[in-house]
Each structure stands twice: as C-alpha cells, then as structure tokens.
mmCIF file of C-alpha atoms in Angstrom:
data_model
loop_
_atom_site.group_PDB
_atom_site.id
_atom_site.type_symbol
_atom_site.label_atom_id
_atom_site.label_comp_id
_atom_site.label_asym_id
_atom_site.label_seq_id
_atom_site.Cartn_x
_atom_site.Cartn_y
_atom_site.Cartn_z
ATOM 1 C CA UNK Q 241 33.186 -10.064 7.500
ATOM 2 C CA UNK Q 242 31.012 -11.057 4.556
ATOM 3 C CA UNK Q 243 28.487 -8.767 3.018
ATOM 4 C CA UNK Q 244 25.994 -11.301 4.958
ATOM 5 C CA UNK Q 245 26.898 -10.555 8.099
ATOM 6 C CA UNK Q 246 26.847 -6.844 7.629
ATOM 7 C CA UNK Q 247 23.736 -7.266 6.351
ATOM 8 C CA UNK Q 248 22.582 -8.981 9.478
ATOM 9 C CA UNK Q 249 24.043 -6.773 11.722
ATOM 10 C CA UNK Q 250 22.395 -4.281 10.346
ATOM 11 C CA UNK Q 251 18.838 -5.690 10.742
ATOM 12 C CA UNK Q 252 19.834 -6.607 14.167
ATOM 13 C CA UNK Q 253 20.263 -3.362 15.199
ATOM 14 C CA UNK Q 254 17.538 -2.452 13.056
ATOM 15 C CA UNK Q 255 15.247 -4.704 15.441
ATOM 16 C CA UNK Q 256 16.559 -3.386 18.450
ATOM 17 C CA UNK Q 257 16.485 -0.150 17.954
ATOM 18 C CA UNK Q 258 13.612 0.498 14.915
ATOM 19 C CA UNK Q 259 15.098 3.184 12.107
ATOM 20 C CA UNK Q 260 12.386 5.280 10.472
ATOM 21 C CA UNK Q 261 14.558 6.332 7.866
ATOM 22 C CA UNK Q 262 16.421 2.925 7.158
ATOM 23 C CA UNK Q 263 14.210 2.592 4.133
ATOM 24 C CA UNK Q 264 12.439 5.236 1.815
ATOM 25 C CA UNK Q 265 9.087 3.268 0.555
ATOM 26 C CA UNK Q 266 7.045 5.661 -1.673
ATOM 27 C CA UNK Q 267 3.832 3.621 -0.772
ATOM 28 C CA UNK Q 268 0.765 5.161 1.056
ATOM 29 C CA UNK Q 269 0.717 2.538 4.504
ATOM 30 C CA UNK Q 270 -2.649 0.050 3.019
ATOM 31 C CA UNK Q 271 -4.995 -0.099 6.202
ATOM 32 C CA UNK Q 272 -8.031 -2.552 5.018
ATOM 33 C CA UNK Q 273 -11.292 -1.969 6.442
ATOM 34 C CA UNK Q 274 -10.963 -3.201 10.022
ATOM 35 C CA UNK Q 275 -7.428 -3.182 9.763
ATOM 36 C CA UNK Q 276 -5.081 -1.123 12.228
ATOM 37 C CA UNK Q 277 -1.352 -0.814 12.101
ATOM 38 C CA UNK Q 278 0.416 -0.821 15.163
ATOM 39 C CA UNK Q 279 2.509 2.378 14.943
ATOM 40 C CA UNK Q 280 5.360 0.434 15.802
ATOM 41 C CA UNK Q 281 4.912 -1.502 12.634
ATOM 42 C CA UNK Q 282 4.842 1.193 10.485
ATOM 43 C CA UNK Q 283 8.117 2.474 11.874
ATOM 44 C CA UNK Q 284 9.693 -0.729 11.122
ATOM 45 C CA UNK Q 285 8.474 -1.173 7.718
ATOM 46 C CA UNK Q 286 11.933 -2.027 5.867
ATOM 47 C CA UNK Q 287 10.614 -1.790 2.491
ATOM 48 C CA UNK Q 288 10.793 0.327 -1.016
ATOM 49 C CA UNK Q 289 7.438 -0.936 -1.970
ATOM 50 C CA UNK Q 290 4.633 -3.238 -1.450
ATOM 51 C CA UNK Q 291 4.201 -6.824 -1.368
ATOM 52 C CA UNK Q 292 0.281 -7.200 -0.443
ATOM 53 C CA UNK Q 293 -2.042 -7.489 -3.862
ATOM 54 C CA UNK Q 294 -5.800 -7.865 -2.945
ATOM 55 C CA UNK Q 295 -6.014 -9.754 -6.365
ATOM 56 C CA UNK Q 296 -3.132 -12.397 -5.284
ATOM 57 C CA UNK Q 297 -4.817 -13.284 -2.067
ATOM 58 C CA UNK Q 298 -8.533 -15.069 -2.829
ATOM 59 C CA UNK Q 299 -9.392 -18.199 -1.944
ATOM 60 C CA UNK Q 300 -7.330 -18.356 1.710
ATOM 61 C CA UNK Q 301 -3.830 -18.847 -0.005
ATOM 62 C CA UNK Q 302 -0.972 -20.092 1.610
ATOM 63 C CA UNK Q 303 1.581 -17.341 2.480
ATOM 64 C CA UNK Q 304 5.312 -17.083 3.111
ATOM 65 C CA UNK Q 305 6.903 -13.837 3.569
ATOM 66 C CA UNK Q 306 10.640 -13.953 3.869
ATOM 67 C CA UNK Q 307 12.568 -11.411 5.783
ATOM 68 C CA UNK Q 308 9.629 -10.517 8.329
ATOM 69 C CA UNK Q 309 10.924 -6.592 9.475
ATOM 70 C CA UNK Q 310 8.504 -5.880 12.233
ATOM 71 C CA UNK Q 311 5.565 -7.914 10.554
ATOM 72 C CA UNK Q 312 3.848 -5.238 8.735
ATOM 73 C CA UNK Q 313 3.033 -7.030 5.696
ATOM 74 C CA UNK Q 314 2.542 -10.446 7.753
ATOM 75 C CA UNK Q 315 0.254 -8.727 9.407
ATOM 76 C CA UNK Q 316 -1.610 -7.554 6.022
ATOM 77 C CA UNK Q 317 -1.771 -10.783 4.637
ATOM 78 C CA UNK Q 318 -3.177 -12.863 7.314
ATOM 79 C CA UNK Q 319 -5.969 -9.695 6.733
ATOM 80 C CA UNK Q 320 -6.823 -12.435 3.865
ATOM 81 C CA UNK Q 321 -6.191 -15.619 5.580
ATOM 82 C CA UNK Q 322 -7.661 -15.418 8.874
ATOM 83 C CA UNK Q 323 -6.501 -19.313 9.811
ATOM 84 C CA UNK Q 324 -4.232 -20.864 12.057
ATOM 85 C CA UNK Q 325 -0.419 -20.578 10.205
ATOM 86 C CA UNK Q 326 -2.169 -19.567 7.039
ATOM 87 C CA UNK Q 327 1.012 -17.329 6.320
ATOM 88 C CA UNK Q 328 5.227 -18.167 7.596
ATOM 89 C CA UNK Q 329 7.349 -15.687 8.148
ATOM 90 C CA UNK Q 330 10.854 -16.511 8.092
ATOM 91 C CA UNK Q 331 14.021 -14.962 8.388
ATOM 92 C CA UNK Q 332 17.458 -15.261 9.653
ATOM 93 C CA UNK Q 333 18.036 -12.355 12.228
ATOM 94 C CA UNK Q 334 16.781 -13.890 15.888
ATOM 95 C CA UNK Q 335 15.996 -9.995 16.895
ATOM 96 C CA UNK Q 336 13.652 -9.708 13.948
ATOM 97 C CA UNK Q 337 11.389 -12.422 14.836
ATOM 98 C CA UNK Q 338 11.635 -11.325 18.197
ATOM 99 C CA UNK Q 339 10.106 -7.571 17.645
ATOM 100 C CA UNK Q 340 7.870 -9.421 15.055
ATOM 101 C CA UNK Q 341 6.508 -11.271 18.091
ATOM 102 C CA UNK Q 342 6.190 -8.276 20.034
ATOM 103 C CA UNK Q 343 4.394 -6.293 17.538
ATOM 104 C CA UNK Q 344 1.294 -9.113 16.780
ATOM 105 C CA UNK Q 345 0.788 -8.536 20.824
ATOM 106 C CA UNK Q 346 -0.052 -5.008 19.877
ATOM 107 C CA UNK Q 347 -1.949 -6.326 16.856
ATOM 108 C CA UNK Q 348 -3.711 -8.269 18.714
ATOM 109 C CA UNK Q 349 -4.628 -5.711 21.135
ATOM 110 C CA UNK Q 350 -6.485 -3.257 18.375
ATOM 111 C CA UNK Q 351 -7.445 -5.596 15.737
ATOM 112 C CA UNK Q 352 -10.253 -8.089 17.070
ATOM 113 C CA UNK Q 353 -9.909 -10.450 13.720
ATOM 114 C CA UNK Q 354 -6.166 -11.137 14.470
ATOM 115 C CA UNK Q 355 -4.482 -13.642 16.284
ATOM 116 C CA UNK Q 356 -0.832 -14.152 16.599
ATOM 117 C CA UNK Q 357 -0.810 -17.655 15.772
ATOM 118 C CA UNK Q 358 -2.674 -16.652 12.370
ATOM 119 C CA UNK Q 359 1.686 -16.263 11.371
ATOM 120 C CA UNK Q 360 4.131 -19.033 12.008
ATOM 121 C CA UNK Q 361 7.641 -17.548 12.455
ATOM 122 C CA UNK Q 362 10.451 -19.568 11.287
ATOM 123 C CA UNK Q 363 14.504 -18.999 11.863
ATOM 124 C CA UNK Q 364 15.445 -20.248 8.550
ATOM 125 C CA UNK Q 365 17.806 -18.606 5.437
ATOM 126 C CA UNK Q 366 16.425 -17.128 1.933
ATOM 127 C CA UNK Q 367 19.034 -19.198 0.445
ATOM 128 C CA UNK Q 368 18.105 -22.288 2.565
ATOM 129 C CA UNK Q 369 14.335 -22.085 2.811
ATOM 130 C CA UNK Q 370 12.730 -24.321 5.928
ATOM 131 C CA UNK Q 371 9.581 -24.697 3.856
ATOM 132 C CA UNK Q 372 8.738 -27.577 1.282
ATOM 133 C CA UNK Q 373 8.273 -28.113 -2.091
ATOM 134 C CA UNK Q 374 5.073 -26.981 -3.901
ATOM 135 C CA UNK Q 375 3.408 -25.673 -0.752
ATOM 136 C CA UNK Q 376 2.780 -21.870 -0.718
ATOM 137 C CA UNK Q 377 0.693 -19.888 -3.041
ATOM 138 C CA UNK Q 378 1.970 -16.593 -2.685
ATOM 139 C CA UNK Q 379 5.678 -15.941 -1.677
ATOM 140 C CA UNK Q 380 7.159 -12.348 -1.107
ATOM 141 C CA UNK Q 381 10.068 -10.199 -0.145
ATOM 142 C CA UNK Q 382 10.501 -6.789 -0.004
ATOM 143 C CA UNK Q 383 13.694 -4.724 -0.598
ATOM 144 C CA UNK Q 384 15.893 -8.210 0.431
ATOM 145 C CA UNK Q 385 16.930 -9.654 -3.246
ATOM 146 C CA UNK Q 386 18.581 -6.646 -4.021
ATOM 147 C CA UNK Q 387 20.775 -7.418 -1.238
ATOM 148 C CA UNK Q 388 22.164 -10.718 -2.740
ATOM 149 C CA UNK Q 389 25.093 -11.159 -5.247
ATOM 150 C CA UNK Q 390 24.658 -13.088 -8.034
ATOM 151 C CA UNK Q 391 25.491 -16.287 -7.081
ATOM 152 C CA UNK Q 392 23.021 -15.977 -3.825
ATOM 153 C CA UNK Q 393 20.239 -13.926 -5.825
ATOM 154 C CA UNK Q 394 20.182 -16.913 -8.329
ATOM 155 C CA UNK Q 395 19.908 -19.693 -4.943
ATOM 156 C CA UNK Q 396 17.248 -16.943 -3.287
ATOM 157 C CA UNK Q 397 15.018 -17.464 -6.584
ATOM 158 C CA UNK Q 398 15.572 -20.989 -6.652
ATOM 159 C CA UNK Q 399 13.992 -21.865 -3.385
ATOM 160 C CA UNK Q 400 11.296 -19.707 -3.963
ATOM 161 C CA UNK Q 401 10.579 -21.393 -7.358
ATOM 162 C CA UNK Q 402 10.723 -24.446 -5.341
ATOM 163 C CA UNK Q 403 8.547 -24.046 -2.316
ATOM 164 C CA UNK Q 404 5.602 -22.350 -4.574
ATOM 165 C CA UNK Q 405 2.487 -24.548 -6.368
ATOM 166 C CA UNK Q 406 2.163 -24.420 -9.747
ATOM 167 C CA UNK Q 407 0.939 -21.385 -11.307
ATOM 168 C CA UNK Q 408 1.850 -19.885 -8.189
ATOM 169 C CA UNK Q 409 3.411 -16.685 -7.297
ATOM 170 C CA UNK Q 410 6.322 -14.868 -6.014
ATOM 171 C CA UNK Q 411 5.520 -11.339 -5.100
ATOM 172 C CA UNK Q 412 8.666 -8.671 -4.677
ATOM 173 C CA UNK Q 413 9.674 -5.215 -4.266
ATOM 174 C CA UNK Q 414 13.232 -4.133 -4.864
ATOM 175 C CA UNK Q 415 15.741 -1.473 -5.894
ATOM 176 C CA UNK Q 416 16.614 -1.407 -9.622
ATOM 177 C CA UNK Q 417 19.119 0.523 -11.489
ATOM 178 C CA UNK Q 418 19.895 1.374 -14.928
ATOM 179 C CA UNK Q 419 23.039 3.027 -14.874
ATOM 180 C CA UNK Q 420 26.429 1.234 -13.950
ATOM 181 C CA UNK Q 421 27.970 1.461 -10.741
ATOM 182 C CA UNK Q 422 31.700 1.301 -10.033
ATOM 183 C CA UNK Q 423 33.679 -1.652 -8.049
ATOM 184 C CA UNK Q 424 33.633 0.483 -4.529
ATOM 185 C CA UNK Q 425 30.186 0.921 -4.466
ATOM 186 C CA UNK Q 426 29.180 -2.702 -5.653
ATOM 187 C CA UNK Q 427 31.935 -3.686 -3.048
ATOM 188 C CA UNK Q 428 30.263 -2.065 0.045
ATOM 189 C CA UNK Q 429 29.315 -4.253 2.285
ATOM 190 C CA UNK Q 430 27.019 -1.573 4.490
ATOM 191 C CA UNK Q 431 26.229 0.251 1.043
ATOM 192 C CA UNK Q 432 24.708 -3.439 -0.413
ATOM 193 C CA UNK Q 433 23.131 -4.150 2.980
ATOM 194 C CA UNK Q 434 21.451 -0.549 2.771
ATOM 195 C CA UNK Q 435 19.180 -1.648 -0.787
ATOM 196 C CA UNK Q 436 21.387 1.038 -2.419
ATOM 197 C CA UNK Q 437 24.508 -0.756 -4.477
ATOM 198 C CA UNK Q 438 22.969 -4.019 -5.223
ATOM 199 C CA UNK Q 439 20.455 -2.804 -7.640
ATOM 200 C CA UNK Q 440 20.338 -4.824 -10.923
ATOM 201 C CA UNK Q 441 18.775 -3.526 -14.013
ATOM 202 C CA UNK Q 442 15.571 -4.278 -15.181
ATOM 203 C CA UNK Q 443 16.406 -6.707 -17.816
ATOM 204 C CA UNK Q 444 18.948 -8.369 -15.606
ATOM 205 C CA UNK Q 445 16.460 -8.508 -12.813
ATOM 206 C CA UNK Q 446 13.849 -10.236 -14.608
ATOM 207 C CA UNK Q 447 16.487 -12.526 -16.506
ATOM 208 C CA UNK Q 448 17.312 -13.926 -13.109
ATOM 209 C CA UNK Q 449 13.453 -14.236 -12.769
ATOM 210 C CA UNK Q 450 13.340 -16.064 -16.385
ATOM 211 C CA UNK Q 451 16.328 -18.203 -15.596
ATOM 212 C CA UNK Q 452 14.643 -20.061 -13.177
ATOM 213 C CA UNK Q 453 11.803 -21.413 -14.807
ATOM 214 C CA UNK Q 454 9.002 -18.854 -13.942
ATOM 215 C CA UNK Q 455 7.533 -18.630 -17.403
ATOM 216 C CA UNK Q 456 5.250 -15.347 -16.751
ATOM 217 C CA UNK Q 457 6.787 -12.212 -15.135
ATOM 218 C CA UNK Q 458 4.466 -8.378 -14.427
ATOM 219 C CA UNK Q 459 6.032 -5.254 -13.855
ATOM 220 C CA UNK Q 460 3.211 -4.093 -11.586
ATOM 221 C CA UNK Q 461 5.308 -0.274 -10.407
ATOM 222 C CA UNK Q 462 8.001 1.904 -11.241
ATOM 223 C CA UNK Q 463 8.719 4.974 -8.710
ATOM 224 C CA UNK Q 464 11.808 6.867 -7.472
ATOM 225 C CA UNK Q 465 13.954 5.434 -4.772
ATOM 226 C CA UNK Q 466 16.719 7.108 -4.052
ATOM 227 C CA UNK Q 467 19.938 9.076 -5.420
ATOM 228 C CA UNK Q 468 23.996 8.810 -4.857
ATOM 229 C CA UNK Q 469 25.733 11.581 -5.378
ATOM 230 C CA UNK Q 470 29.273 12.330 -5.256
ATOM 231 C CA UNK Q 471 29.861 14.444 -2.306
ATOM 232 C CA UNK Q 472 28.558 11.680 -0.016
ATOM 233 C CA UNK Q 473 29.025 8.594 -1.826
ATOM 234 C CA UNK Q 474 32.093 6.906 -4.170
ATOM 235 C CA UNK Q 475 30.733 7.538 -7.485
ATOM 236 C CA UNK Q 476 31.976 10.658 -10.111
ATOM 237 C CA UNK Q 477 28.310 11.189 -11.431
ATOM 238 C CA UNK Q 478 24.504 11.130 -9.909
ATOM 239 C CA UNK Q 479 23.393 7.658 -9.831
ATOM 240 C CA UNK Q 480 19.498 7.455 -10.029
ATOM 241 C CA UNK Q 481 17.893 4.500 -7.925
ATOM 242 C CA UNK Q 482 14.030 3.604 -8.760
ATOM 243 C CA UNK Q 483 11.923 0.611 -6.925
ATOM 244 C CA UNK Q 484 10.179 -1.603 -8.743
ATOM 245 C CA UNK Q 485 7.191 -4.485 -7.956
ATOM 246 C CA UNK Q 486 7.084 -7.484 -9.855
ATOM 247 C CA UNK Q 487 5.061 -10.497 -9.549
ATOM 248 C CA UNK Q 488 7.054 -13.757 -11.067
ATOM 249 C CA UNK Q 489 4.538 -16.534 -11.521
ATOM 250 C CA UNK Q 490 5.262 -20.432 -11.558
ATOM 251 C CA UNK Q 491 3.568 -20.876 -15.014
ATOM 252 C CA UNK Q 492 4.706 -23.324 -17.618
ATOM 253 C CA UNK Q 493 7.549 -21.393 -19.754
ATOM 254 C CA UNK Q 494 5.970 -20.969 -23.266
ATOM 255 C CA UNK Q 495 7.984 -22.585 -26.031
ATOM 256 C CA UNK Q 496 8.962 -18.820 -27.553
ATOM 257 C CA UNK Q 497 9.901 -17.695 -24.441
ATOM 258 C CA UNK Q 498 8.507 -16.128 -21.625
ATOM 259 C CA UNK Q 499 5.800 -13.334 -21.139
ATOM 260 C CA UNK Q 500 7.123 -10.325 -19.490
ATOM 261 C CA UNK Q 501 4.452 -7.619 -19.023
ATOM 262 C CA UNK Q 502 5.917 -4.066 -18.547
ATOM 263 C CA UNK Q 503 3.201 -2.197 -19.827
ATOM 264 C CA UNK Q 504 2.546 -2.166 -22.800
ATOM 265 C CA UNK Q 505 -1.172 -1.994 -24.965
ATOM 266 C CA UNK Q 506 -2.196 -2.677 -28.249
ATOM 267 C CA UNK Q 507 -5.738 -0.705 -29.417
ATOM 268 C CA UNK Q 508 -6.835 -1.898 -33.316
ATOM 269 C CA UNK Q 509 -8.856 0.917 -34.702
ATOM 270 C CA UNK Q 510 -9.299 -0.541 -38.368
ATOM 271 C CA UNK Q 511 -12.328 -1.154 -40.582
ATOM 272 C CA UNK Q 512 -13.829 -4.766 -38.731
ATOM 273 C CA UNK Q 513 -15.177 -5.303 -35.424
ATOM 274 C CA UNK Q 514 -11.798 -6.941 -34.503
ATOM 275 C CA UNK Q 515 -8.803 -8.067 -35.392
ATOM 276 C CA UNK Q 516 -7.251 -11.964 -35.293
ATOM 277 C CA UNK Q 517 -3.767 -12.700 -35.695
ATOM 278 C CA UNK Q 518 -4.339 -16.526 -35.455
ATOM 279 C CA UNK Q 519 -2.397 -16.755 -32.736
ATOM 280 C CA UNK Q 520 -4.715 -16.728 -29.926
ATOM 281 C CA UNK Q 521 -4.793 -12.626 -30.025
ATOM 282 C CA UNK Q 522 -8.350 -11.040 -30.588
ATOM 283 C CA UNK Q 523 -8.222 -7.084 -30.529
ATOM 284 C CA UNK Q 524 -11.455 -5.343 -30.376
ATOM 285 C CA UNK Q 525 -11.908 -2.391 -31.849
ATOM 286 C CA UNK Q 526 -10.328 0.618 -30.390
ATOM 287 C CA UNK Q 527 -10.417 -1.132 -26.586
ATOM 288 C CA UNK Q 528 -6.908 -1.189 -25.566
ATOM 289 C CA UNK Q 529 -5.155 -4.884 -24.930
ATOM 290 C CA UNK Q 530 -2.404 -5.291 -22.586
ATOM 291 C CA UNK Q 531 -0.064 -7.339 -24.468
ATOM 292 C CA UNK Q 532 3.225 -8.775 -23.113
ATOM 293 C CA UNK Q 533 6.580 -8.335 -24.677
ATOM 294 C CA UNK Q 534 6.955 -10.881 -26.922
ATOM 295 C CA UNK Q 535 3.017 -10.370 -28.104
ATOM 296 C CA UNK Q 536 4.114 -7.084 -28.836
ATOM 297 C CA UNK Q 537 7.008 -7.785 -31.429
ATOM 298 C CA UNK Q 538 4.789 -10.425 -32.980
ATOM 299 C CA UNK Q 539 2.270 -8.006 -33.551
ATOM 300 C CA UNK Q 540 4.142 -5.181 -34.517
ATOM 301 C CA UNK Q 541 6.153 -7.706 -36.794
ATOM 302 C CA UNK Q 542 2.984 -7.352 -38.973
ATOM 303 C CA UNK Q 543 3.277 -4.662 -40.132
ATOM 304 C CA UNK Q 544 -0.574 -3.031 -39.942
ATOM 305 C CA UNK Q 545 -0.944 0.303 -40.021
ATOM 306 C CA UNK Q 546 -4.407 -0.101 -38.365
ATOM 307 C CA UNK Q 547 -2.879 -0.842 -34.786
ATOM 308 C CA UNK Q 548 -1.210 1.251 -31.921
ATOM 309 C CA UNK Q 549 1.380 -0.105 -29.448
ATOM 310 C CA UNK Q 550 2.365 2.086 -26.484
ATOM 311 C CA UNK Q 551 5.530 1.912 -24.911
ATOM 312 C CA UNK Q 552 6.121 0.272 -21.640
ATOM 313 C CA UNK Q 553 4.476 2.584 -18.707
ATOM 314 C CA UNK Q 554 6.063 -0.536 -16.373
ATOM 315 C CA UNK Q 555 2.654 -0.941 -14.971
ATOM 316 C CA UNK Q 556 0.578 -3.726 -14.945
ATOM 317 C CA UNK Q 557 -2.154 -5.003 -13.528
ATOM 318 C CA UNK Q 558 -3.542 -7.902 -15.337
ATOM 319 C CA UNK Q 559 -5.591 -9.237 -17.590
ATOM 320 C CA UNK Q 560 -4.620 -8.854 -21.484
ATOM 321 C CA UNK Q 561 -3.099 -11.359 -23.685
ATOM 322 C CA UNK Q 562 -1.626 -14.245 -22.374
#
C-alpha cells in the first residue's frame, strides 16, 4: 500500500467516524459576526492552523480549498463570497465530501446568509487539480502538503501555481521541522499520513514554494505543534514539530530573487527625516519597516550604523517593502 492510500484511509475513517484529536490546531475557532459553526464542524477541523485571512478575501474572490475535512474553512470563506460556487472544494476521499455535504445542511440550518450551493464540491486529486488555469484568487490547504513526498509536494505546488490569477494567492498551513528525522519515521506511511514525519524545514518548504515560480512568499505564524519522543515513537532524541502559515503569491519573480518575508523590520533613527537607499527603500525615521529577506542583506550590506534590523519573529502581516 502506498503512503497515498494510507493517507486516504485514514481520512476515510476520519469522515466516518470524526476524530477530535486527529489534529492539534493551536488556533482560537474564527466565528465572524453572524457566523455559527456547526459543532460538528469544529470536531472535524483537520488542521494545524488557519487558512481564512480577512485581508485575502475583498472584492468576492474566487476560492478553492483543497482537501475539504468537514467544510469548516469552506464554510468561512463563502462568509466573504456569498455567491453561487464562489468557492470549490475538492478532494479525493468520497466520505469527505460526503460529511462536507452533510455539515452545510446544518449550516444552513443556523446561519441565514448561507447556502449550500454558495461551495461547489469536486472529487478531483491535489496532484491532478479539476480546476483551470488562471481562475481562482485565493487557493488553500491546511495540514495536506506536509503529507506529500517530494516528488508529489513539487506536482501539488504546481497545479496550484497553475489554477491561480496572477498576483494571486495560495494560502497554507502545515507542519515544519527543523531537526532531521531518521529513515523509519520518514518511511511511515500512517506516521506521514498523521502531519507528523513529513515535515520539511523552513527553508526547504519555502524553496519548494520559490521553485515554482511564486516570486513573493509571507511567513504569516510560527506556533508549537507537536513532539516525538522516544518511548512512543522510532527516534533516539525529542523531535520538536511547529506549524507554520504561509501565504505564496503568484507575483512576477524579481530578477535578484524572490521576497520571502519572515519577519523581519528595519527602524532608521539617524540625523534626516529619512533615509533612501536608491533602491526603491524609504525609511522614516524611527517607524519600523517590514523588510523582506533579501531587502534586509541589501540594507545591512551598507554598513550604517544609524539603522536597526530585527531578527525574523516569522510573522507577517503585510505591508513594508516590496
């Protein structure tokens, strides 16, 4: 049995019989003004994080959510497009989109504003998306990249990067981890399907991002996930799990590279009113900038003693320099 089809299994069971503890998210459940949860939902929301971003969702965009769980977040973004298959849902397990059928009834039944037909559920593959090119605003996933090996993870991005508009974005929450893990645990089948031994590093992560083609990348959260410990898992040491969110957008890749946000702020506190480095960069005095990677290093390359950079806090949440 491939790693796949554990992974569905598990989800199918998953549907049938909802798992509280499947997933640990460390996120507060968002209820909206006039929005209710069906309790159900809640109990089926397969996630480490959160996909839904008031400031990604003016303007009615067009939605697709892949890997629906029990249609939580669907449910939360049609909040901010109340129109006829304004967001798709898609995903591979027939169960899922079953009990994601079930549960709009109920959201139906205590939010007036919602119709079930506001979300178009689609059978269809991550790596083999049934959506076309350039048509969705705002794509998300949440806790199901992780899942993928490299060769899959790289296809998964791809069709995103393909079904999205330009400037677009792709919208995710997954399992990251720094430290290595051993053959047995990368190996597990159950263990991969679980968002526990498929985490990636950071860097890694957003290199896959990069690869691609999307050209800006933001490190919106970092929070603990979860920990594997020797007496109940294969590994000789603790192994320490965090979730991240990260919003890759369909931007033009710069010529020097791409900008990856993860936090970090310049403040100039020197002599003028502000500070120009001719590049497009205007710091005003002593009002922190956020600054993207590469910004950073230019600036830094300078050499002033008149300017602070903080380290990445691996939150972001827009504006700055690029």
């Amino acid at each position: 049995m491939s790693y796949l089809n554990a992974t569905n299994d598990l989800y199918k069971d998953a549907a049938l019989t909802p798992d509280v503890g499947l997933c640990c998210t460390t996120n507060p459940i968002w209820e909206f003004p006039g929005l209710k949860i069906p309790k159900i939902m809640q109990e089926m929301n397969y996630g480490c994080g959160s996909t839904v971003h008031a400031r990604d969702l003016t303007n009615n965009p067009k939605m697709l959510y892949v890997g629906v769980g029990g249609g939580m977040e669907l449910l939360q973004f049609s909040y901010f497009n109340r129109e006829k298959g304004g967001v798709i849902g898609v995903d591979v397990v027939d169960e899922m989109l079953e009990a994601s059928r079930k549960n709009f009834i109920e959201a139906e039944a205590q939010n007036d504003w919602f119709k079930s037909d506001f979300v178009e559920l689609k059978k269809g593959d991550a790596l083999n998306l049934p959506v076309e090119d350039n048509s969705i605003d705002v794509a998300a996933q949440n806790c199901l990249f992780n899942i993928f090996k490299a060769e899959d993870l790289k296809l998964a991005i791809d069709e995103m990067y393909r079904i999205l508009k330009p400037h677009g974005r792709l919208v995710m929450s997954d399992p990251t981890c720094e430290q290595p893990m051993n053959d047995t645990l990368r190996n597990d089948d159950r263990l991969r399907a679980l968002c526990l031994s498929g985490s990636l590093p950071i860097d890694q992560y957003v290199k896959a991002l990069t690869d691609a083609g999307f050209g800006t990348i933001e490190i919106r959260a970092r929070k603990p996930y979860r920990i594997l410990d020797p007496k109940n898992y294969p590994t000789d040491e603790l192994i320490y799990i965090e979730s991240i969110e990260v919003a890759a957008i369909k931007d033009p890749m710069p010529e020097d590279g791409p900008c990856i946000f993860t936090g970090k702020a310049a403040i100039y506190y020197g002599d003028e009113d502000y500070f120009d480095d001719k590049a497009g960069h205007i710091l005003l005095k002593n009002q922190p900038l956020a600054i993207c990677d590469k910004t950073a290093g230019a600036l830094q390359a300078l050499g002033r003693d008149d300017i602070y950079f903080s380290e990445s806090t691996f939150h972001y949440d827009g504006g700055g320099c690029c």
